[in-house]
XYZ file of C-alpha atoms in Angstrom:
330
model
C -8.414 -2.182 7.724
C -6.053 0.476 8.835
C -3.285 -2.315 9.450
C -3.680 -3.268 5.716
C -3.502 0.289 4.789
C -0.605 1.326 7.366
C 0.894 -1.814 8.022
C 0.912 -3.030 4.307
C 1.570 0.675 3.247
C 4.644 0.180 1.955
C 2.897 -2.251 -0.566
C -0.197 -0.030 -1.715
C 0.073 3.517 -1.041
C 3.511 5.839 -2.175
C 5.743 7.787 -0.118
C 7.033 5.856 3.199
C 10.439 4.865 4.442
C 11.249 1.941 7.010
C 14.916 1.014 6.537
C 15.544 2.410 9.727
C 13.379 -0.178 10.937
C 14.981 -3.568 12.519
C 14.679 -5.850 15.532
C 12.495 -9.033 16.102
C 9.705 -9.730 13.396
C 6.553 -10.955 14.128
C 7.118 -13.869 12.165
C 9.248 -14.897 14.767
C 6.781 -14.764 17.674
C 3.384 -16.429 16.192
C 1.681 -18.935 17.831
C 1.315 -22.520 16.745
C -2.576 -21.772 15.884
C -1.174 -18.121 14.009
C 1.521 -19.981 11.910
C -1.075 -22.670 10.838
C -3.501 -20.065 9.898
C -1.032 -18.416 8.385
C -0.086 -21.146 6.253
C -3.834 -22.320 5.426
C -4.549 -18.687 4.109
C -1.262 -18.865 2.077
C -1.706 -22.085 0.148
C -5.074 -20.795 -0.573
C -4.312 -17.394 -2.005
C -3.956 -17.396 -5.824
C -0.375 -16.175 -7.064
C 0.728 -15.952 -3.813
C 4.249 -15.822 -4.318
C 6.147 -13.874 -6.774
C 7.225 -10.512 -7.875
C 7.077 -10.563 -11.532
C 4.964 -12.127 -13.453
C 4.579 -12.353 -17.433
C 0.337 -11.979 -19.117
C 0.133 -12.949 -22.720
C -2.405 -12.946 -24.827
C -3.142 -12.225 -28.430
C 0.638 -11.774 -29.423
C 0.419 -9.202 -26.758
C 2.649 -9.036 -23.856
C 2.410 -6.962 -20.253
C 4.808 -7.520 -17.687
C 3.784 -7.002 -14.124
C 6.404 -6.065 -11.117
C 5.177 -5.820 -7.488
C 6.587 -2.805 -5.698
C 7.187 -1.376 -2.208
C 6.573 2.245 -2.125
C 8.809 2.226 0.622
C 12.749 2.720 0.660
C 15.015 -0.179 1.227
C 18.359 -0.757 0.109
C 17.327 -3.886 -1.499
C 15.667 -2.560 -4.125
C 18.738 -1.837 -6.114
C 18.989 -5.510 -7.079
C 15.613 -5.762 -8.190
C 15.800 -2.603 -10.383
C 18.824 -3.977 -11.851
C 16.802 -7.301 -13.328
C 13.835 -5.213 -14.039
C 15.980 -2.301 -16.299
C 15.774 -4.149 -19.427
C 12.142 -5.007 -19.189
C 12.049 -1.129 -18.750
C 13.752 -0.104 -22.039
C 11.840 -2.685 -23.886
C 8.255 -1.503 -22.688
C 6.259 0.844 -25.332
C 4.819 2.368 -21.931
C 5.405 2.099 -18.315
C 1.716 2.036 -15.929
C 1.867 2.997 -12.341
C -0.472 4.318 -10.011
C 0.625 7.486 -9.870
C 3.444 9.833 -12.484
C 5.309 12.610 -11.214
C 1.905 14.625 -13.010
C -0.144 13.030 -10.392
C 1.734 13.755 -7.641
C 2.126 17.244 -8.709
C -1.820 17.595 -8.809
C -2.258 16.130 -5.522
C 0.391 18.499 -3.959
C -1.876 21.133 -5.580
C -5.242 20.236 -4.688
C -3.527 20.031 -0.861
C -1.985 23.525 -1.117
C -5.564 24.955 -2.539
C -8.202 22.720 -0.968
C -6.475 22.252 2.367
C -10.215 20.687 3.823
C -9.456 17.529 1.594
C -6.909 15.971 4.408
C -7.592 19.266 7.112
C -10.543 19.798 9.365
C -11.447 23.107 8.142
C -14.730 23.405 10.058
C -16.690 21.619 12.907
C -15.416 19.720 15.853
C -11.705 18.580 15.894
C -10.283 14.987 16.834
C -10.696 16.005 20.535
C -14.069 16.471 20.383
C -14.630 13.596 18.234
C -13.527 10.831 20.465
C -13.313 10.872 24.302
C -10.870 12.487 26.302
C -9.076 8.547 26.981
C -8.845 8.111 22.898
C -7.281 11.437 22.295
C -4.418 11.250 25.207
C -3.412 8.524 23.050
C -3.620 9.183 19.716
C -2.195 12.672 20.712
C 1.004 10.552 22.264
C 1.462 8.004 18.852
C 1.293 11.523 16.910
C 3.935 12.936 18.865
C 6.489 9.734 18.361
C 5.524 10.438 15.084
C 6.791 14.235 14.957
C 3.639 15.255 14.877
C 2.504 17.825 17.172
C -0.774 16.925 18.682
C -2.104 20.466 18.021
C -1.521 19.870 14.225
C -2.830 16.085 14.773
C -6.192 17.554 16.652
C -6.794 19.185 13.389
C -5.947 15.876 10.650
C -9.046 14.170 9.178
C -9.418 10.773 10.731
C -8.421 9.169 7.881
C -4.647 11.005 7.062
C -3.953 10.896 10.772
C -4.411 6.544 10.744
C -2.206 7.131 7.640
C 0.424 8.932 9.856
C 0.140 6.432 12.867
C 0.526 3.695 10.441
C 4.213 4.538 10.154
C 6.337 3.015 12.952
C 8.216 5.824 14.446
C 10.980 3.904 13.114
C 10.304 5.171 10.029
C 10.051 8.551 10.210
C 13.712 9.644 9.759
C 13.812 8.046 6.161
C 10.031 8.891 5.335
C 11.598 13.096 6.297
C 14.564 12.624 4.356
C 12.260 11.730 1.161
C 13.627 8.454 0.416
C 11.407 6.911 -1.992
C 10.466 3.396 -2.980
C 10.885 0.482 -6.364
C 8.016 2.502 -7.778
C 10.206 5.709 -8.020
C 13.605 4.252 -9.302
C 11.124 2.354 -12.208
C 10.009 5.551 -12.678
C 13.553 7.471 -13.389
C 14.283 5.132 -14.772
C 11.684 4.701 -17.517
C 11.970 8.656 -17.864
C 15.822 8.197 -18.263
C 15.412 5.905 -21.040
C 12.523 7.909 -22.673
C 9.850 5.306 -22.026
C 5.952 7.167 -21.691
C 4.586 7.204 -18.219
C 0.958 6.679 -17.771
C -0.900 6.761 -14.328
C -3.740 3.690 -13.921
C -6.376 6.070 -12.287
C -6.518 9.768 -11.511
C -4.837 11.431 -8.927
C -7.573 12.001 -6.731
C -8.692 8.106 -6.318
C -7.470 7.737 -3.136
C -9.236 10.934 -1.729
C -12.502 9.809 -3.704
C -12.406 6.593 -1.501
C -11.685 8.113 1.516
C -14.366 10.142 1.141
C -16.642 7.377 0.726
C -16.285 6.417 4.307
C -18.733 7.858 7.034
C -17.172 9.763 9.552
C -17.510 6.709 12.111
C -15.677 4.628 9.907
C -12.997 7.163 9.782
C -12.789 7.176 13.486
C -13.041 3.661 13.988
C -10.125 3.120 11.734
C -8.366 6.060 13.539
C -8.815 4.602 17.161
C -7.131 1.291 15.981
C -4.568 2.779 13.786
C -2.847 3.950 17.460
C -1.412 0.771 17.898
C 1.393 -0.618 20.139
C 4.609 0.563 18.549
C 6.535 -2.843 18.981
C 3.956 -4.465 17.208
C 4.051 -2.280 14.487
C 7.335 -2.703 13.709
C 7.796 -6.143 14.305
C 5.318 -6.510 11.685
C 7.276 -4.240 9.228
C 10.095 -6.288 9.546
C 8.078 -10.156 9.235
C 6.835 -8.052 6.146
C 9.803 -6.418 4.603
C 11.285 -10.021 4.616
C 8.672 -11.668 3.501
C 8.464 -9.124 0.403
C 11.954 -9.599 -0.999
C 11.494 -12.994 -0.553
C 8.378 -12.952 -2.760
C 5.874 -13.949 -0.115
C 3.334 -11.507 -0.875
C 0.300 -13.578 0.594
C 1.993 -14.326 3.410
C 2.926 -10.175 4.062
C -0.532 -9.588 3.546
C -1.841 -12.408 5.899
C 0.821 -11.380 8.520
C -1.163 -7.857 8.156
C -4.267 -9.437 9.173
C -2.831 -11.094 12.138
C -1.352 -7.767 13.648
C -4.538 -6.847 13.061
C -6.597 -9.271 15.326
C -3.369 -8.904 18.009
C -4.822 -4.426 18.088
C -5.608 -4.003 22.025
C -9.183 -3.592 22.270
C -10.197 -4.262 18.882
C -12.416 -7.113 19.159
C -12.433 -10.168 15.959
C -15.643 -9.099 14.361
C -15.070 -5.175 14.148
C -11.445 -6.557 12.611
C -12.702 -8.658 10.167
C -15.229 -6.017 9.137
C -12.519 -3.383 8.840
C -10.410 -5.503 7.051
C -13.405 -6.219 4.213
C -14.213 -2.679 4.019
C -10.364 -1.579 3.163
C -9.853 -4.647 0.930
C -12.470 -3.999 -1.535
C -12.008 -0.057 -1.265
C -8.343 -0.053 -1.397
C -7.671 -3.078 -3.500
C -10.421 -4.802 -4.964
C -12.295 -1.535 -6.622
C -9.088 -0.288 -7.710
C -7.762 -3.637 -9.232
C -10.917 -3.719 -10.809
C -10.942 -0.258 -12.372
C -6.591 -0.858 -13.617
C -7.598 -3.786 -15.787
C -9.297 -2.072 -18.631
C -6.468 0.518 -18.280
C -3.806 -2.040 -18.512
C -5.578 -4.161 -21.425
C -5.827 -1.028 -23.414
C -2.018 -0.621 -23.282
C 0.384 -0.745 -25.986
C 0.334 -2.320 -28.443
C 3.744 -3.389 -27.572
C 5.281 -4.343 -24.626
C 4.106 -3.047 -21.423
C 5.137 -3.045 -17.917
C 2.844 -2.571 -14.781
C 4.817 -1.809 -11.606
C 2.034 -1.203 -9.021
C 2.059 -1.939 -4.904
C 2.613 -6.135 -4.436
C -0.482 -6.392 -2.923
C -2.409 -5.653 -5.852
C -1.005 -8.699 -7.021
C -2.022 -12.271 -5.660
C -5.835 -13.172 -4.401
C -9.170 -14.218 -5.897
C -9.715 -10.297 -6.663
C -6.185 -9.654 -7.385
C -4.482 -8.467 -11.108
C -3.223 -11.875 -11.866
C -6.483 -13.745 -11.263
C -8.739 -10.510 -13.102
C -5.946 -11.052 -16.429
C -6.569 -14.936 -16.443
C -10.138 -14.843 -15.885
C -10.120 -12.124 -19.095
C -8.024 -14.832 -21.209
C -4.471 -13.682 -20.252
C -1.898 -16.529 -20.239
C 0.163 -15.767 -16.438
C 3.884 -17.062 -15.965
C 5.803 -15.904 -12.953
C 9.287 -14.696 -13.752
C 12.351 -15.502 -12.005
C 14.295 -12.816 -9.672
C 17.269 -13.216 -7.687
C 17.842 -11.093 -4.253
């Protein structure tokens, strides 16, 4: 689901900023039925509350920190509390390190077809005129000229449209999230950094989808800006309270509210994205985490990767690790 990929992009992917977004929260606009569904889903989610966890097994220790890849001034207080854990770690594992970021940037520069349509029909030819008008207006609202958006790969434009217009100034300013604060702190303390996956993992995951799937995701990524913003506000507050399962389920409700998207299609897109962007990656990360060390290890990843039946905490528990939540203050 692009709603999970976009509206929770701060919990999944690096680089986005949303501190400029404010206003009412979607949590305050839920119907009684939506509130009940949200509460039930959260209650059923393993390890659904908490940002900081410790896993121990056979004398080894791994600390897991759920990050948000978007800028927010509240990150400073979190960093202050995890600074001793960074200093004590043999290494810090992240989704990407500066090396992977550099490799990704070089690949986009040298192989623009990774994100740009260089051959064949462009987006105005792949969707009907009314849909392209909506997409071009949404792109323009995010400071992307429609003539440029027309040549984006559908999945790449989906990511762009998943960012509310109110977030674009911070994004353009290069403000970063908690994972980059942890990265800089580790570098300052001389703690080695290691990536959990190859730099091109996300490209590979998106390439695995068909063009029809990408177009379907794109069409509904251009949801109403007010819905995106209110969802972001609710998700930000939920994150800093450690209510990660609630954040994820709120994005699901926002998906169901997207105009023109029927429930069956929404469920299919949600399942597809959960498998590709969370579950596959979690399973691939588990052996990397278990092989790290031998001393204490800090794993800092998007918070959406931690909870749930296929989350990292459940996978570690099933592998024999003892899981305990560590306290954090706001």
